[in-house]
mmCIF file of C-alpha atoms and ligand atoms in Angstrom:
data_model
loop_
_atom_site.group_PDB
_atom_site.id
_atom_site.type_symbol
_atom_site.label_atom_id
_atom_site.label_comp_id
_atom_site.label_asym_id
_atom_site.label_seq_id
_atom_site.Cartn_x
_atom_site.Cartn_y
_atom_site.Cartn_z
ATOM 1 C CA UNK F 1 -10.372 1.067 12.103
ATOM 2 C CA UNK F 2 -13.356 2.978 12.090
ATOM 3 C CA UNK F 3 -13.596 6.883 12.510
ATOM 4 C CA UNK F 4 -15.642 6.747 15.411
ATOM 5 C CA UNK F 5 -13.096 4.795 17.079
ATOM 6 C CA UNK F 6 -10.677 7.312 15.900
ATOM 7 C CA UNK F 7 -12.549 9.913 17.098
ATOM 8 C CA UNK F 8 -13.184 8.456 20.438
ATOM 9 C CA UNK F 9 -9.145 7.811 21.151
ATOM 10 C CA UNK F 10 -8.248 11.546 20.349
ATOM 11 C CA UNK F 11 -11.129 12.826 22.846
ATOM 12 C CA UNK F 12 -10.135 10.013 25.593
ATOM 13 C CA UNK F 13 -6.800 11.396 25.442
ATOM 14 C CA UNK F 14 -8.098 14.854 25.727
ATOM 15 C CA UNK F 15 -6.974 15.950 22.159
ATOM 16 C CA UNK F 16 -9.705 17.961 19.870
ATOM 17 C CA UNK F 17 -10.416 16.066 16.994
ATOM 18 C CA UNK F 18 -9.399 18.479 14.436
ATOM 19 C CA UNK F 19 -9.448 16.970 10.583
ATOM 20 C CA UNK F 20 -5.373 16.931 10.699
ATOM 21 C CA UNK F 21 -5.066 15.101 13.759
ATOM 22 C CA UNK F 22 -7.711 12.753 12.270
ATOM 23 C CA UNK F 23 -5.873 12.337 9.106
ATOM 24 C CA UNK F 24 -2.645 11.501 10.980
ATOM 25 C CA UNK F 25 -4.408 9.115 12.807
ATOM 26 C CA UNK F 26 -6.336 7.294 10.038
ATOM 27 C CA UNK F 27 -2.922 7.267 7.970
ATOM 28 C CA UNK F 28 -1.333 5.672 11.023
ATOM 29 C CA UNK F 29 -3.736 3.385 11.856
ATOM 30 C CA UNK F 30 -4.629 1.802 8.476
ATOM 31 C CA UNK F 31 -1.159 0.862 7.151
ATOM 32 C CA UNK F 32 1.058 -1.105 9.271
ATOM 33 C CA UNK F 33 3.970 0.250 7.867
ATOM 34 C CA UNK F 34 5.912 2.663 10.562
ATOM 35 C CA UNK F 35 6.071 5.833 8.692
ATOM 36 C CA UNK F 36 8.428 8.553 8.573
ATOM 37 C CA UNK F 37 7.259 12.242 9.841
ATOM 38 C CA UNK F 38 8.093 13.164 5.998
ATOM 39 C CA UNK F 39 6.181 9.994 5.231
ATOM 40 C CA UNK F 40 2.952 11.470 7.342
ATOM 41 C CA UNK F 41 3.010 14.688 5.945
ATOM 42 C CA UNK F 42 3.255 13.658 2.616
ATOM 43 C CA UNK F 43 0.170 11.377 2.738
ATOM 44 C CA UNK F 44 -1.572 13.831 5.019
ATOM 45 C CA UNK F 45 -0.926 16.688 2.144
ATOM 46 C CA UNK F 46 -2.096 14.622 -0.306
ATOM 47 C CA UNK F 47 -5.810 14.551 1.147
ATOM 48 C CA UNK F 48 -5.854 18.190 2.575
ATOM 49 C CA UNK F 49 -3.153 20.247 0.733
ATOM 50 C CA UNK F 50 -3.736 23.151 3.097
ATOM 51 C CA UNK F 51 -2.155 21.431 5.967
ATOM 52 C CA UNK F 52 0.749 22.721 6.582
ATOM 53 C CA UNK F 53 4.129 20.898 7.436
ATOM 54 C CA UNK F 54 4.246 22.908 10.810
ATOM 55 C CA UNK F 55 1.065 22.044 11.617
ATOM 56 C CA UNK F 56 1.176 18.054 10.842
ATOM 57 C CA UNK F 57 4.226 17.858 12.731
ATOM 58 C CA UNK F 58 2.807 19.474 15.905
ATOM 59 C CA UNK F 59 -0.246 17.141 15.232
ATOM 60 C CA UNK F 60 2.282 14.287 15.557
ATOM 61 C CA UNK F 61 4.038 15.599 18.625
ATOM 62 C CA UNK F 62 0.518 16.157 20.617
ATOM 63 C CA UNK F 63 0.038 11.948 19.330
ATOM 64 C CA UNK F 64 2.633 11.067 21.063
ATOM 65 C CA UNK F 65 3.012 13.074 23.703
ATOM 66 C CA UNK F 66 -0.801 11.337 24.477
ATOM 67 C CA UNK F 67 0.398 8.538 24.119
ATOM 68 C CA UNK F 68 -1.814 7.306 21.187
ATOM 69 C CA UNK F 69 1.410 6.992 18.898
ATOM 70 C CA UNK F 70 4.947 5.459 19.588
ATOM 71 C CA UNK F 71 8.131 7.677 18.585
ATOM 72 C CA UNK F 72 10.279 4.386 17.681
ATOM 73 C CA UNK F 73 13.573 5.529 17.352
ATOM 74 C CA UNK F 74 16.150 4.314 14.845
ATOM 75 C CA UNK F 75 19.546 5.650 14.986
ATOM 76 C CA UNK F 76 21.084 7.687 12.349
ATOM 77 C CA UNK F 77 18.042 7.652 10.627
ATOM 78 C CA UNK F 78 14.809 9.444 10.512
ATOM 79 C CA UNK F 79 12.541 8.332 13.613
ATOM 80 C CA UNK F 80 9.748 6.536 12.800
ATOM 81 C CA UNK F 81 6.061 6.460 13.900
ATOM 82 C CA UNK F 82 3.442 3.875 15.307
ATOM 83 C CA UNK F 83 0.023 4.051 15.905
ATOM 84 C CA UNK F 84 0.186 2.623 19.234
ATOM 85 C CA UNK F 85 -2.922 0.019 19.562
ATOM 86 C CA UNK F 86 -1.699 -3.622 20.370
ATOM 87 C CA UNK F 87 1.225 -3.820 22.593
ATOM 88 C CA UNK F 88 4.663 -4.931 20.615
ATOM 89 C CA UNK F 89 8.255 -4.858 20.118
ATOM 90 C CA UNK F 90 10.119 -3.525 17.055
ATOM 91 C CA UNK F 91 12.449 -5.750 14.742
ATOM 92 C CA UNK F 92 15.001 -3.133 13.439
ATOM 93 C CA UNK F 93 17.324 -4.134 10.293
ATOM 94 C CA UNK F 94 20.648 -3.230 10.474
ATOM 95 C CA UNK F 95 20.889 -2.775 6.519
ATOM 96 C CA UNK F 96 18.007 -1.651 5.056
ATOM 97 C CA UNK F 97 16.771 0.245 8.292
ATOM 98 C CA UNK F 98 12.929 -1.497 7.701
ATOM 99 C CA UNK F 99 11.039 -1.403 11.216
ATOM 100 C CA UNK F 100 8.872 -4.571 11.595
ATOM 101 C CA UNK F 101 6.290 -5.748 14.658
ATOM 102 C CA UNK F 102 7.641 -7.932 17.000
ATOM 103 C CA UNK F 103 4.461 -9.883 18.789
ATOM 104 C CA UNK F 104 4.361 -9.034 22.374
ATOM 105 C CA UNK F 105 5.961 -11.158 25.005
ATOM 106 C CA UNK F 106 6.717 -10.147 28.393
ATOM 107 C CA UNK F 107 10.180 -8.857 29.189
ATOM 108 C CA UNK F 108 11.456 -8.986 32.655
ATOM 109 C CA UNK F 109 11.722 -5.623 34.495
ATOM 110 C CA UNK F 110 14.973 -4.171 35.639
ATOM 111 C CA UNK F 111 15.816 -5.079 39.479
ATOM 112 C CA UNK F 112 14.036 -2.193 41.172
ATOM 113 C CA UNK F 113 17.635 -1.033 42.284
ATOM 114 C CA UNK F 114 18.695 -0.425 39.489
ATOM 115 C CA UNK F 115 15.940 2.263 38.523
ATOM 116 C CA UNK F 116 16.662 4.107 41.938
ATOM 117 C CA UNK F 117 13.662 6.364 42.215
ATOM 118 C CA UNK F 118 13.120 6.663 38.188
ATOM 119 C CA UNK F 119 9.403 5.482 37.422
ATOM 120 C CA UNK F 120 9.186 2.786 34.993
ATOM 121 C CA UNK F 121 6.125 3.152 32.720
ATOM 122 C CA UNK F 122 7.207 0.352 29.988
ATOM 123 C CA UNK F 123 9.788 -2.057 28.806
ATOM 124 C CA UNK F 124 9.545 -2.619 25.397
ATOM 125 C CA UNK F 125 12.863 -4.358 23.322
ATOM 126 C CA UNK F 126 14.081 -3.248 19.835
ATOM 127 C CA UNK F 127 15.875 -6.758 18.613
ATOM 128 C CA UNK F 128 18.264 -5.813 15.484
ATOM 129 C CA UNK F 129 19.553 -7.918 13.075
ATOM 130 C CA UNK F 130 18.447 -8.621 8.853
ATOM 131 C CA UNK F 131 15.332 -8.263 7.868
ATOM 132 C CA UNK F 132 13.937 -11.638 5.702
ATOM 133 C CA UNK F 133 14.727 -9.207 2.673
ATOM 134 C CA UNK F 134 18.317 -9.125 3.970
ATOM 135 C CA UNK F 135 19.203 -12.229 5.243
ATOM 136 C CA UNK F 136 21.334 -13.520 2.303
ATOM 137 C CA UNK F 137 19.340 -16.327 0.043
ATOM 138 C CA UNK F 138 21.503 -18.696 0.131
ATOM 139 C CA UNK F 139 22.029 -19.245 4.166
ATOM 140 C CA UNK F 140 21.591 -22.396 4.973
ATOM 141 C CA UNK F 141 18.761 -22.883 8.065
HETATM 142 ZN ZN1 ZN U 201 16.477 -5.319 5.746
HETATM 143 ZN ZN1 ZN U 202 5.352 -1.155 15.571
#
């Protein structure tokens, strides 16, 4: 991911790019890895110790809120973060809490009755189970 391309998302999602957004973004973008908001700011820090904690966390929230990055939430634990980019689902592990990219497939959307007059904008799934790190070695397949 280049930083023109960077560059280019933030301003088509009307978003100044200021160096901390851009160093959110780049950190999201270049590892796969669905970070923590600690996580962010501690790489972010790293590069430009003046940014503040306050102000990479408000970085993140304007993200998502553009919907450039994915809040994926994972319960009883801190929420972690996704550079949005190709459309997926999220594996979840039930023991070691690791997040992992599901490839897309098409889910089937709820019976329009059912959603009353909400608006749908996505369906996404979160599948939970074991990670491979988890799944005991000796199961038999
Ligand atoms: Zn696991
Ligand atoms: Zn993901």
């Amino acid at each position: 991911m280049d930083a023109e391309a960077i560059k280019r998302s933030l301003e088509g999602s009307g978003l100044r790019c200021t160096p901390q957004r851009y160093a959110v973004m780049a950190f999201l973008m270049e590892r796969n890895r669905h970070p923590t908001a600690v996580e962010i700011f501690t790489a972010v820090n790293r590069v430009d110790p003046r940014s503040s904690r306050a102000t990479t966390y408000n970085n993140l929230r304007d993200l998502v809120q553009a919907g450039l990055v994915r809040e994926v939430a994972v319960e009883g634990r801190a929420a972690r973060f996704d550079a949005k980019g190709m459309r997926h689902h999220h594996f979840i592990c039930d023991r070691c809490g690791n997040v992992e990219d599901i490839e897309w497939y098409d889910v089937p959307s709820p019976a329009s009755g059912s959603l009353g007059k909400r608006i749908l904008r996505e369906c996404e799934l979160i599948l939970r189970g074991l990670c491979t790190k988890c799944t005991p070695q000796h199961a038999s397949r």
